[in-house]
Every structure is written in C-alpha cells, then in structure tokens.
C-alpha cells in the first residue's frame, strides 16, 4: 500500500473533536458518575492515601456491598485486602487531588477515627472527579488511536476507526456508566502502547518509552500484560540489529525495554507488599482461572454477554486486521487479540459477572478500531460503496450504543448468573423473570425488543 501524505495534525484534531462532541449527544443518557462494585477496589488505595494518609483500607472497603467485601476483600483468615490493580487510581489521582485542594473541609479528613465507617473520598464531588478523569482518558485514548492511523489512511478511514473503537465496543458503557472501573484506563494505555509500537523506532528512547507503556498496561490490569506481544515487531528488529553488532548488545536492548516496565510496575509490587505481606500476588482465588478449558465460544457468541453479540464491531475489527499491509503487524495484532480472548474466556466468570458485553475486551478496542480503519480503507473504493460501508458501520455502532442504553436503564440483567438480577419489574410468572439460557437467542431478541419498546414509551 502506498503511504499517503500525512494530513495536518490540526485538521485531524478538529475532525476527531467534532465527532466526539457529536458523540456526547449520543452517550449523554449513559452518563452515570458512580464508584461502586469493582470500582470500590480500584479507587480505595487512592482514597486511603489522599484522605486518610495511610493504606488502611477498612473505611474505603466499607463502601462495597456485603457480598463484595466477603468474596473479594476478605481473606479466609479475616484480613482485609484489595485484589484490584492500582494503575487506574494513579491515573485518577491528579483530578481527585485538584478537587481536594479546593475542598474547605480537607483539613478534617486526616483526623483519627473521624471516618471509621466511611471515607470522605466517596463524597459526590470526588465521584464526579473520577468520572471526569475517566472521560478524559477515553478522549485521550481516542486521540492516540487517531494519531496512530493518521499517516497511513484517509481521514474518513481514521474517523471510522476512532468511532468504531470508542462507540462500537463496551468502552462507551464503561467510560460513561461505570467510570470507576479500570477498563477506560486500559483503553488509554493500550492506545498509547499501540501508537509507540507502530512508530517502529528501535533507538534507546523509543525502547524505554515502549517498556514503560507496557508496564502501565500491567499496572492498570495485570491480565493485559499479554498485549506486550504488540512490541514483538520492534523488539525483534532491535534484537537482530544488536546481535549483529555484538551479542552483549542484545541484553542491552532487552534491558532498555524491561527495566522501565519494572519501574512503572513497582507501585503495584509495593502495594502488594503492604497489603498482602508479599511482593508478588496472584490475586484471583484458587481455581478461578481455567487455563486448560477456556469458554471461548460462549465468551464470543453466547447470550451470556457474548462479545460478538453485544459488540459485533469487534468481529469487524478482528477481520479488518487482515487488511493491514505488513505481515508482521497482522500477526502481532491477531496474536494480541487472541491472547486477550483466551485469558478472558479462561476466567471462572467468563461472562464478566455484572458486565455490559465482554468488558474485559475493552483493552483491545484500539486494536479493533485499527482493524476497522484499514477495513474501511480497503472497502471504500467509490462513493456508492462509501455509502453502504458507512451505513453498516453506523448500524454496528448504533447496536452497541443502544444495548448500552438498555443496560444503563436497568432493562437488561447485568449478571446472568445472579438470579436476583432477573427479579425486575415484570409480574410474577412472567417468562422474563427466568434466567437466560446460554444459547437462547429467541429469548434475548424478545428482551431487546421489549427494551426498545420501553425506550419509546411516554
């Protein structure tokens, strides 16, 4: 493929800004500032450090429900712990710290025993600060995705990739309706990692930055370490070049990548040491991961939050990677996606517990957007084809956004294994009060139709 002239950055930025501002009108019904469920675990370390000046998480974890406290925050010996990574809290910290600096009551927050059963960090102003920080992460990730595409594709293809990666995946739900989850931070880290890897520079500075961004990916969500395979084209090239010059230089290349990654990941190690008493922890319960029997097909296609059912644009993005001209990058992108799908489907709750779609695949949303952009570039060869390709793209995005609206309104159960989720506002004996079957598409279609009817009800 012939390289296209890079469009002026200001034009691209204006285009992306216009699209995202338009998207605000679409996603406005999803906006729901909150810190709840898993979000309590992600936010607790930041709240404890800023407001209590310690890492005693008892009053922060008090904001989680009884089930969450007993299932995830308490060890069998009774100790309170926090199994959630600290990367999202670190990324939120500037926004929360700024709000705290202007809080007239900030001098009272460090007083002993003042907030024994609750944390002031969960007051409304700080919840909104977290939501704002999450929204900015989504915007920054979208801008980085556009930047990684701008030198190779037409602006219309860049736009298609950005819109697909943001509004056509579960990111839109977690950036708006569940801002205290770490998925939006994962999207930002993955977008930055993809951008730097695609620059394909093998100098020392680039290797250091690439390693640091891989460390950030691990710091935000440790299972996203598998996306490190995206660095393979650059690292293999740098290692081969160093090996030809002197074998010991290959060790230098590895060190330039791995040392910054370890430094960036160090806060997680220190946190584990403080909370668990050991520097390295596999926080998932024993038996939670089923490495030898991942539920790949149900994870992708079932009515239990199937990735391609809720967000079919992910499938288009995976297929679109085949249009990337460089073979090494096709392999790297598909490998990263396959590994993330494998890890997510091997989890004991492969459906994501309380989840909108395949929430654990938000981290590959930039990769899916990348594939969509190249697919759009390949398919749009005339004005007529541009019309129907754009129509299909808009339809896939609209499907994902509409289901997100249903879920945010409470018209679809989030946790398909929790029978209580189905005790909604249907009369006793109504078939929609029964849990979904794993492959019950007819029932799913009926619920979608019922939710759509309610969207238009006065």
Tab-separated table of C-alpha atoms in Angstrom:
chain	number	residue	atom	x	y	z
A	1	UNK	CA	0.000	0.000	0.000
A	2	UNK	CA	1.326	3.431	-0.889
A	3	UNK	CA	1.901	5.739	2.054
A	4	UNK	CA	-0.447	8.684	1.964
A	5	UNK	CA	0.522	12.215	2.755
A	6	UNK	CA	0.065	12.867	6.457
A	7	UNK	CA	-2.883	15.227	6.964
A	8	UNK	CA	-2.120	18.291	9.107
A	9	UNK	CA	-2.456	17.374	12.753
A	10	UNK	CA	-4.700	20.365	13.460
A	11	UNK	CA	-7.174	19.177	10.807
A	12	UNK	CA	-7.227	15.693	12.260
A	13	UNK	CA	-7.637	17.004	15.787
A	14	UNK	CA	-10.548	19.197	14.694
A	15	UNK	CA	-12.205	16.264	12.956
A	16	UNK	CA	-11.854	13.979	15.972
A	17	UNK	CA	-13.067	16.721	18.324
A	18	UNK	CA	-16.143	17.351	16.185
A	19	UNK	CA	-17.010	13.672	16.090
A	20	UNK	CA	-16.529	13.216	19.815
A	21	UNK	CA	-18.586	16.288	20.612
A	22	UNK	CA	-21.342	14.852	18.444
A	23	UNK	CA	-20.968	11.559	20.261
A	24	UNK	CA	-21.693	13.335	23.552
A	25	UNK	CA	-25.287	13.773	22.402
A	26	UNK	CA	-25.484	10.036	21.743
A	27	UNK	CA	-23.947	8.853	25.014
A	28	UNK	CA	-25.439	11.503	27.302
A	29	UNK	CA	-28.146	9.096	28.571
A	30	UNK	CA	-25.354	6.729	29.678
A	31	UNK	CA	-23.555	9.208	31.917
A	32	UNK	CA	-23.747	7.974	35.498
A	33	UNK	CA	-20.996	9.180	37.861
A	34	UNK	CA	-20.532	6.476	40.474
A	35	UNK	CA	-17.982	4.427	42.405
A	36	UNK	CA	-19.420	1.004	43.006
A	37	UNK	CA	-18.810	-2.751	42.834
A	38	UNK	CA	-15.322	-3.392	41.387
A	39	UNK	CA	-14.802	0.356	41.292
A	40	UNK	CA	-14.525	0.464	45.071
A	41	UNK	CA	-11.471	-1.776	44.888
A	42	UNK	CA	-9.839	0.268	42.133
A	43	UNK	CA	-10.453	3.564	43.937
A	44	UNK	CA	-9.818	2.509	47.550
A	45	UNK	CA	-5.983	2.921	47.536
A	46	UNK	CA	-6.235	6.474	46.176
A	47	UNK	CA	-8.931	7.470	48.673
A	48	UNK	CA	-6.944	5.987	51.549
A	49	UNK	CA	-3.697	7.764	50.629
A	50	UNK	CA	-5.239	11.168	49.889
A	51	UNK	CA	-7.832	11.365	52.664
A	52	UNK	CA	-6.501	9.135	55.465
A	53	UNK	CA	-2.776	9.426	54.705
A	54	UNK	CA	-2.377	5.675	55.087
A	55	UNK	CA	-3.153	2.371	53.382
A	56	UNK	CA	-5.606	1.044	55.949
A	57	UNK	CA	-8.478	0.333	53.586
A	58	UNK	CA	-11.167	-0.602	56.124
A	59	UNK	CA	-13.284	2.549	55.807
A	60	UNK	CA	-12.927	2.597	51.984
A	61	UNK	CA	-13.941	-1.050	51.613
A	62	UNK	CA	-16.943	-0.308	53.833
A	63	UNK	CA	-18.483	1.279	50.721
A	64	UNK	CA	-18.600	-2.110	48.972
A	65	UNK	CA	-21.610	-4.364	49.448
A	66	UNK	CA	-21.537	-7.291	51.829
A	67	UNK	CA	-21.088	-9.795	49.003
A	68	UNK	CA	-18.135	-7.884	47.538
A	69	UNK	CA	-16.470	-7.484	50.928
A	70	UNK	CA	-16.725	-11.157	51.770
A	71	UNK	CA	-15.947	-12.511	48.304
A	72	UNK	CA	-13.117	-10.244	47.190
A	73	UNK	CA	-11.829	-8.076	50.032
A	74	UNK	CA	-11.522	-10.548	52.892
A	75	UNK	CA	-9.121	-13.482	53.142
A	76	UNK	CA	-10.097	-16.720	54.942
A	77	UNK	CA	-8.045	-15.568	57.947
A	78	UNK	CA	-10.177	-12.401	58.179
A	79	UNK	CA	-7.639	-9.918	56.817
A	80	UNK	CA	-8.923	-7.100	54.617
A	81	UNK	CA	-7.117	-6.938	51.274
A	82	UNK	CA	-7.580	-5.359	47.871
A	83	UNK	CA	-7.061	-7.623	44.840
A	84	UNK	CA	-7.528	-4.838	42.289
A	85	UNK	CA	-4.563	-3.208	40.496
A	86	UNK	CA	-3.559	0.340	41.426
A	87	UNK	CA	-2.943	1.751	37.928
A	88	UNK	CA	-6.389	3.277	37.495
A	89	UNK	CA	-6.125	5.002	40.882
A	90	UNK	CA	-2.790	6.533	39.896
A	91	UNK	CA	-4.271	7.895	36.658
A	92	UNK	CA	-7.238	9.364	38.564
A	93	UNK	CA	-5.052	10.942	41.244
A	94	UNK	CA	-4.409	14.349	39.585
A	95	UNK	CA	-8.128	15.068	39.134
A	96	UNK	CA	-9.042	13.957	42.657
A	97	UNK	CA	-6.084	15.845	44.167
A	98	UNK	CA	-7.127	19.079	42.449
A	99	UNK	CA	-10.662	18.801	43.830
A	100	UNK	CA	-9.263	18.008	47.274
A	101	UNK	CA	-7.040	21.090	47.179
A	102	UNK	CA	-10.147	23.301	46.901
A	103	UNK	CA	-12.198	21.377	49.469
A	104	UNK	CA	-12.758	23.629	52.515
A	105	UNK	CA	-13.076	20.558	54.782
A	106	UNK	CA	-9.833	18.916	53.685
A	107	UNK	CA	-8.075	19.602	57.000
A	108	UNK	CA	-10.604	17.414	58.840
A	109	UNK	CA	-10.119	14.321	56.700
A	110	UNK	CA	-6.929	13.056	58.358
A	111	UNK	CA	-8.307	13.143	61.895
A	112	UNK	CA	-8.141	9.691	63.582
A	113	UNK	CA	-11.413	7.764	63.863
A	114	UNK	CA	-13.369	10.597	62.186
A	115	UNK	CA	-14.233	8.449	59.181
A	116	UNK	CA	-14.124	4.959	60.658
A	117	UNK	CA	-17.179	3.599	58.804
A	118	UNK	CA	-16.891	5.605	55.573
A	119	UNK	CA	-14.439	7.587	53.503
A	120	UNK	CA	-14.812	11.256	52.552
A	121	UNK	CA	-13.303	10.294	49.211
A	122	UNK	CA	-16.695	8.884	48.224
A	123	UNK	CA	-18.479	12.221	48.525
A	124	UNK	CA	-20.203	13.470	45.401
A	125	UNK	CA	-17.542	15.960	44.331
A	126	UNK	CA	-14.884	13.231	44.260
A	127	UNK	CA	-17.134	10.770	42.475
A	128	UNK	CA	-17.571	13.387	39.761
A	129	UNK	CA	-13.807	13.976	39.654
A	130	UNK	CA	-13.265	10.273	38.967
A	131	UNK	CA	-15.944	10.332	36.262
A	132	UNK	CA	-14.354	13.388	34.632
A	133	UNK	CA	-10.899	11.799	34.737
A	134	UNK	CA	-12.305	8.657	33.127
A	135	UNK	CA	-13.956	10.677	30.360
A	136	UNK	CA	-10.653	12.454	29.686
A	137	UNK	CA	-8.914	9.063	29.492
A	138	UNK	CA	-11.393	7.970	26.832
A	139	UNK	CA	-10.829	11.163	24.832
A	140	UNK	CA	-7.050	10.854	25.136
A	141	UNK	CA	-7.183	7.219	24.054
A	142	UNK	CA	-9.301	8.149	21.035
A	143	UNK	CA	-6.837	10.892	20.070
A	144	UNK	CA	-3.892	8.478	20.342
A	145	UNK	CA	-5.724	5.936	18.191
A	146	UNK	CA	-6.322	8.626	15.565
A	147	UNK	CA	-2.666	9.607	15.719
A	148	UNK	CA	-1.547	6.017	15.118
A	149	UNK	CA	-3.694	5.910	11.950
A	150	UNK	CA	-3.244	9.396	10.504
A	151	UNK	CA	-0.106	8.817	8.464
A	152	UNK	CA	-1.411	5.736	6.665
A	153	UNK	CA	-5.055	6.293	5.852
A	154	UNK	CA	-7.595	8.803	4.599
A	155	UNK	CA	-9.254	10.962	7.214
A	156	UNK	CA	-12.566	9.164	6.626
A	157	UNK	CA	-10.891	5.849	7.471
A	158	UNK	CA	-9.275	7.351	10.564
A	159	UNK	CA	-12.697	8.610	11.621
A	160	UNK	CA	-14.221	5.167	11.059
A	161	UNK	CA	-11.547	3.560	13.226
A	162	UNK	CA	-11.925	6.055	16.062
A	163	UNK	CA	-15.732	5.893	16.077
A	164	UNK	CA	-15.683	2.103	15.857
A	165	UNK	CA	-13.119	1.664	18.610
A	166	UNK	CA	-14.887	4.018	21.013
A	167	UNK	CA	-18.629	3.796	20.352
A	168	UNK	CA	-18.767	0.306	18.845
A	169	UNK	CA	-17.211	-1.511	21.808
A	170	UNK	CA	-18.039	-1.831	25.522
A	171	UNK	CA	-15.763	1.167	26.142
A	172	UNK	CA	-18.680	3.560	25.649
A	173	UNK	CA	-20.549	1.945	28.546
A	174	UNK	CA	-17.589	1.849	30.923
A	175	UNK	CA	-16.410	5.364	30.101
A	176	UNK	CA	-19.872	6.740	30.915
A	177	UNK	CA	-21.976	4.404	33.049
A	178	UNK	CA	-19.238	2.708	35.122
A	179	UNK	CA	-16.417	5.260	35.286
A	180	UNK	CA	-14.866	3.721	38.413
A	181	UNK	CA	-13.906	0.529	36.587
A	182	UNK	CA	-10.380	0.333	35.128
A	183	UNK	CA	-11.428	-0.522	31.574
A	184	UNK	CA	-11.174	3.031	30.241
A	185	UNK	CA	-7.670	3.330	31.681
A	186	UNK	CA	-6.849	0.071	29.885
A	187	UNK	CA	-8.101	1.592	26.640
A	188	UNK	CA	-5.845	4.618	27.128
A	189	UNK	CA	-2.784	2.517	27.963
A	190	UNK	CA	-3.389	0.175	25.018
A	191	UNK	CA	-3.849	3.107	22.613
A	192	UNK	CA	-0.563	4.645	23.745
A	193	UNK	CA	1.254	1.302	23.545
A	194	UNK	CA	-0.094	0.655	20.034
A	195	UNK	CA	0.933	4.126	18.872
A	196	UNK	CA	4.534	3.838	20.072
A	197	UNK	CA	4.871	0.266	18.809
A	198	UNK	CA	3.608	1.310	15.359
A	199	UNK	CA	6.287	4.006	15.104
A	200	UNK	CA	8.726	1.089	14.720
A	201	UNK	CA	11.674	3.014	16.095
A	202	UNK	CA	14.485	0.959	17.593
A	203	UNK	CA	16.503	3.717	19.289
A	204	UNK	CA	17.049	3.673	23.021
A	205	UNK	CA	14.483	6.334	23.875
A	206	UNK	CA	11.731	4.544	21.960
A	207	UNK	CA	12.511	1.219	23.636
A	208	UNK	CA	12.383	2.867	27.059
A	209	UNK	CA	9.023	4.502	26.309
A	210	UNK	CA	7.648	1.256	24.900
A	211	UNK	CA	8.722	-0.655	28.002
A	212	UNK	CA	7.236	1.967	30.306
A	213	UNK	CA	3.907	1.794	28.486
A	214	UNK	CA	3.889	-1.988	28.770
A	215	UNK	CA	4.451	-1.525	32.492
A	216	UNK	CA	1.480	0.840	32.564
A	217	UNK	CA	-0.703	-1.755	30.836
A	218	UNK	CA	0.238	-4.277	33.531
A	219	UNK	CA	-0.249	-1.700	36.278
A	220	UNK	CA	-3.799	-0.896	35.162
A	221	UNK	CA	-4.926	-4.503	34.648
A	222	UNK	CA	-2.342	-7.234	35.117
A	223	UNK	CA	-4.041	-9.649	32.674
A	224	UNK	CA	-3.434	-7.117	29.905
A	225	UNK	CA	0.262	-7.964	30.024
A	226	UNK	CA	-0.440	-10.288	27.085
A	227	UNK	CA	-0.670	-7.221	24.846
A	228	UNK	CA	3.084	-7.000	25.162
A	229	UNK	CA	3.164	-9.142	22.030
A	230	UNK	CA	2.463	-5.916	20.108
A	231	UNK	CA	6.050	-4.916	20.843
A	232	UNK	CA	7.384	-8.028	19.103
A	233	UNK	CA	7.986	-6.436	15.650
A	234	UNK	CA	10.043	-3.617	17.172
A	235	UNK	CA	11.871	-5.761	19.725
A	236	UNK	CA	12.773	-8.490	17.250
A	237	UNK	CA	14.133	-5.894	14.847
A	238	UNK	CA	16.160	-4.202	17.597
A	239	UNK	CA	17.470	-7.510	18.942
A	240	UNK	CA	18.518	-8.695	15.490
A	241	UNK	CA	20.347	-5.436	14.799
A	242	UNK	CA	22.086	-5.527	18.190
A	243	UNK	CA	23.030	-9.200	17.799
A	244	UNK	CA	24.781	-8.469	14.514
A	245	UNK	CA	26.874	-5.729	16.136
A	246	UNK	CA	27.748	-7.548	19.372
A	247	UNK	CA	25.899	-10.280	21.202
A	248	UNK	CA	26.001	-8.500	24.540
A	249	UNK	CA	24.076	-5.593	22.989
A	250	UNK	CA	21.042	-7.849	22.716
A	251	UNK	CA	20.957	-7.888	26.520
A	252	UNK	CA	21.102	-4.101	26.480
A	253	UNK	CA	18.046	-3.962	24.199
A	254	UNK	CA	16.137	-6.324	26.493
A	255	UNK	CA	17.112	-4.217	29.493
A	256	UNK	CA	16.021	-0.975	27.851
A	257	UNK	CA	12.543	-2.487	27.432
A	258	UNK	CA	12.181	-4.492	30.650
A	259	UNK	CA	13.736	-2.125	33.205
A	260	UNK	CA	11.293	0.777	32.576
A	261	UNK	CA	8.423	-1.722	32.620
A	262	UNK	CA	9.523	-2.956	36.050
A	263	UNK	CA	9.942	0.594	37.367
A	264	UNK	CA	6.444	1.615	36.247
A	265	UNK	CA	5.010	-1.597	37.745
A	266	UNK	CA	6.834	-1.029	41.057
A	267	UNK	CA	3.883	0.746	42.794
A	268	UNK	CA	1.855	-2.449	42.412
A	269	UNK	CA	4.630	-4.513	43.974
A	270	UNK	CA	4.889	-2.090	46.917
A	271	UNK	CA	1.109	-2.111	47.338
A	272	UNK	CA	1.023	-5.916	47.424
A	273	UNK	CA	3.827	-5.941	49.975
A	274	UNK	CA	1.916	-3.512	52.193
A	275	UNK	CA	-1.492	-5.193	51.893
A	276	UNK	CA	-0.618	-8.892	51.494
A	277	UNK	CA	2.823	-9.009	53.098
A	278	UNK	CA	4.492	-10.286	49.920
A	279	UNK	CA	5.691	-8.516	46.759
A	280	UNK	CA	4.096	-10.754	44.132
A	281	UNK	CA	0.479	-11.876	44.401
A	282	UNK	CA	-1.901	-13.772	42.139
A	283	UNK	CA	-4.993	-12.015	43.408
A	284	UNK	CA	-7.598	-14.259	41.744
A	285	UNK	CA	-8.973	-17.002	44.024
A	286	UNK	CA	-7.640	-20.529	43.655
A	287	UNK	CA	-9.378	-22.338	40.803
A	288	UNK	CA	-10.742	-19.132	39.303
A	289	UNK	CA	-8.736	-19.452	36.088
A	290	UNK	CA	-9.419	-22.489	33.882
A	291	UNK	CA	-6.372	-22.365	31.642
A	292	UNK	CA	-6.951	-25.748	30.052
A	293	UNK	CA	-10.652	-25.264	29.315
A	294	UNK	CA	-11.411	-21.677	28.272
A	295	UNK	CA	-15.025	-20.987	27.295
A	296	UNK	CA	-14.038	-19.327	24.022
A	297	UNK	CA	-17.217	-19.937	22.002
A	298	UNK	CA	-19.638	-18.963	24.794
A	299	UNK	CA	-17.484	-15.926	25.582
A	300	UNK	CA	-17.722	-14.733	21.989
A	301	UNK	CA	-21.140	-15.886	20.823
A	302	UNK	CA	-23.467	-16.889	23.649
A	303	UNK	CA	-26.367	-14.934	25.070
A	304	UNK	CA	-24.347	-14.580	28.277
A	305	UNK	CA	-22.815	-11.246	27.298
A	306	UNK	CA	-21.264	-12.733	24.137
A	307	UNK	CA	-18.648	-10.336	22.762
A	308	UNK	CA	-19.792	-10.512	19.145
A	309	UNK	CA	-23.486	-10.448	20.122
A	310	UNK	CA	-23.259	-7.271	22.188
A	311	UNK	CA	-20.482	-5.576	20.179
A	312	UNK	CA	-20.394	-7.054	16.648
A	313	UNK	CA	-17.965	-4.369	15.570
A	314	UNK	CA	-15.269	-6.306	17.451
A	315	UNK	CA	-15.635	-9.052	14.845
A	316	UNK	CA	-15.301	-6.494	12.041
A	317	UNK	CA	-12.191	-5.121	13.717
A	318	UNK	CA	-10.602	-8.552	14.021
A	319	UNK	CA	-11.361	-9.283	10.362
A	320	UNK	CA	-10.095	-5.854	9.351
A	321	UNK	CA	-6.640	-6.608	10.691
A	322	UNK	CA	-6.292	-8.792	7.597
A	323	UNK	CA	-6.171	-5.549	5.572
A	324	UNK	CA	-3.070	-4.285	7.395
A	325	UNK	CA	-0.344	-4.456	4.723
A	326	UNK	CA	2.588	-5.593	6.892
A	327	UNK	CA	2.525	-9.296	7.653
A	328	UNK	CA	4.436	-8.918	10.919
A	329	UNK	CA	1.824	-6.449	12.169
A	330	UNK	CA	-1.082	-8.638	11.162
A	331	UNK	CA	0.458	-11.449	13.200
A	332	UNK	CA	1.144	-9.172	16.179
A	333	UNK	CA	-2.362	-7.694	16.227
A	334	UNK	CA	-4.134	-11.029	15.822
A	335	UNK	CA	-1.882	-12.611	18.448
A	336	UNK	CA	-2.653	-9.854	20.950
A	337	UNK	CA	-6.392	-10.191	20.338
A	338	UNK	CA	-6.286	-13.982	20.536
A	339	UNK	CA	-4.329	-13.957	23.797
A	340	UNK	CA	-6.704	-11.443	25.381
A	341	UNK	CA	-9.708	-13.519	24.306
A	342	UNK	CA	-8.067	-16.653	25.700
A	343	UNK	CA	-7.295	-15.070	29.079
A	344	UNK	CA	-10.770	-13.528	29.351
A	345	UNK	CA	-12.573	-16.732	28.398
A	346	UNK	CA	-10.475	-18.777	30.843
A	347	UNK	CA	-11.786	-16.761	33.803
A	348	UNK	CA	-14.228	-18.520	36.095
A	349	UNK	CA	-16.769	-15.769	35.359
A	350	UNK	CA	-16.033	-15.545	31.654
A	351	UNK	CA	-19.301	-13.629	31.167
A	352	UNK	CA	-17.842	-10.834	33.316
A	353	UNK	CA	-20.148	-11.092	36.350
A	354	UNK	CA	-22.010	-7.757	36.390
A	355	UNK	CA	-20.978	-6.755	32.896
A	356	UNK	CA	-22.059	-4.969	29.770
A	357	UNK	CA	-20.926	-7.263	26.994
A	358	UNK	CA	-17.365	-8.556	27.084
A	359	UNK	CA	-15.997	-5.793	29.292
A	360	UNK	CA	-12.566	-7.401	29.554
A	361	UNK	CA	-12.089	-6.832	25.813
A	362	UNK	CA	-12.208	-3.049	26.181
A	363	UNK	CA	-8.405	-3.192	26.177
A	364	UNK	CA	-8.414	-4.430	22.569
A	365	UNK	CA	-10.854	-1.710	21.462
A	366	UNK	CA	-7.948	0.336	19.990
A	367	UNK	CA	-6.829	-2.751	18.074
A	368	UNK	CA	-10.380	-3.315	16.837
A	369	UNK	CA	-10.608	0.333	15.797
A	370	UNK	CA	-7.296	-0.084	13.997
A	371	UNK	CA	-8.702	-3.032	12.059
A	372	UNK	CA	-11.939	-1.188	11.270
A	373	UNK	CA	-9.969	1.734	9.842
A	374	UNK	CA	-7.974	-0.479	7.480
A	375	UNK	CA	-11.094	-2.431	6.519
A	376	UNK	CA	-12.908	0.808	5.740
A	377	UNK	CA	-9.957	1.955	3.638
A	378	UNK	CA	-9.982	-1.306	1.691
A	379	UNK	CA	-13.745	-1.418	1.062
A	380	UNK	CA	-14.432	2.215	0.226
A	381	UNK	CA	-13.347	2.479	-3.390
A	382	UNK	CA	-16.258	4.584	-4.701
A	383	UNK	CA	-18.949	6.907	-3.434
A	384	UNK	CA	-21.581	4.200	-3.709
A	385	UNK	CA	-19.538	1.748	-1.673
A	386	UNK	CA	-18.753	4.501	0.818
A	387	UNK	CA	-22.473	4.909	1.463
A	388	UNK	CA	-23.242	1.286	2.251
A	389	UNK	CA	-19.992	0.658	4.150
A	390	UNK	CA	-20.673	3.728	6.285
A	391	UNK	CA	-24.254	2.561	6.815
A	392	UNK	CA	-23.043	-0.823	8.069
A	393	UNK	CA	-20.533	0.855	10.384
A	394	UNK	CA	-23.189	3.182	11.786
A	395	UNK	CA	-25.530	0.213	12.286
A	396	UNK	CA	-22.928	-1.751	14.255
A	397	UNK	CA	-22.108	1.256	16.400
A	398	UNK	CA	-25.796	2.035	16.978
A	399	UNK	CA	-26.437	-1.562	18.072
A	400	UNK	CA	-23.710	-1.398	20.709
A	401	UNK	CA	-24.769	2.040	21.972
A	402	UNK	CA	-28.435	1.028	22.117
A	403	UNK	CA	-27.693	-2.069	24.190
A	404	UNK	CA	-25.588	0.107	26.471
A	405	UNK	CA	-28.597	2.375	26.951
A	406	UNK	CA	-30.798	-0.618	27.788
A	407	UNK	CA	-28.278	-1.814	30.362
A	408	UNK	CA	-27.793	1.609	31.950
A	409	UNK	CA	-31.579	1.931	32.289
A	410	UNK	CA	-31.710	-1.405	34.130
A	411	UNK	CA	-33.781	-3.119	31.450
A	412	UNK	CA	-31.297	-5.950	30.900
A	413	UNK	CA	-29.738	-8.081	33.640
A	414	UNK	CA	-26.007	-7.473	34.011
A	415	UNK	CA	-25.017	-10.655	35.842
A	416	UNK	CA	-26.621	-13.600	34.086
A	417	UNK	CA	-25.594	-15.991	36.878
A	418	UNK	CA	-27.264	-13.932	39.595
A	419	UNK	CA	-30.915	-14.989	39.775
A	420	UNK	CA	-31.736	-11.811	41.686
A	421	UNK	CA	-30.896	-9.793	38.568
A	422	UNK	CA	-33.987	-11.213	36.899
A	423	UNK	CA	-36.358	-10.035	39.608
A	424	UNK	CA	-37.121	-6.913	37.603
A	425	UNK	CA	-40.389	-5.064	37.110
A	426	UNK	CA	-42.174	-7.961	35.415
A	427	UNK	CA	-45.160	-9.593	37.168
A	428	UNK	CA	-44.711	-12.916	38.938
A	429	UNK	CA	-44.735	-15.782	36.458
A	430	UNK	CA	-43.570	-13.660	33.528
A	431	UNK	CA	-41.024	-15.597	31.440
A	432	UNK	CA	-38.536	-12.691	31.555
A	433	UNK	CA	-38.119	-13.298	35.297
A	434	UNK	CA	-36.359	-16.568	34.487
A	435	UNK	CA	-32.563	-16.594	33.841
A	436	UNK	CA	-31.349	-16.676	30.262
A	437	UNK	CA	-30.205	-19.869	28.676
A	438	UNK	CA	-26.635	-19.787	27.468
A	439	UNK	CA	-27.737	-20.019	23.831
A	440	UNK	CA	-31.304	-18.685	23.997
A	441	UNK	CA	-31.244	-16.184	21.144
A	442	UNK	CA	-35.035	-16.096	20.836
A	443	UNK	CA	-35.401	-15.015	24.449
A	444	UNK	CA	-32.614	-12.467	24.015
A	445	UNK	CA	-34.261	-10.984	20.924
A	446	UNK	CA	-37.532	-10.733	22.824
A	447	UNK	CA	-35.905	-8.835	25.660
A	448	UNK	CA	-34.155	-6.488	23.249
A	449	UNK	CA	-37.467	-5.794	21.517
A	450	UNK	CA	-39.174	-5.187	24.861
A	451	UNK	CA	-36.409	-2.792	25.955
A	452	UNK	CA	-36.644	-0.899	22.668
A	453	UNK	CA	-40.400	-0.538	23.166
A	454	UNK	CA	-39.744	0.936	26.598
A	455	UNK	CA	-37.264	3.402	25.130
A	456	UNK	CA	-40.099	4.934	23.140
A	457	UNK	CA	-42.783	4.659	25.812
A	458	UNK	CA	-44.029	8.001	27.181
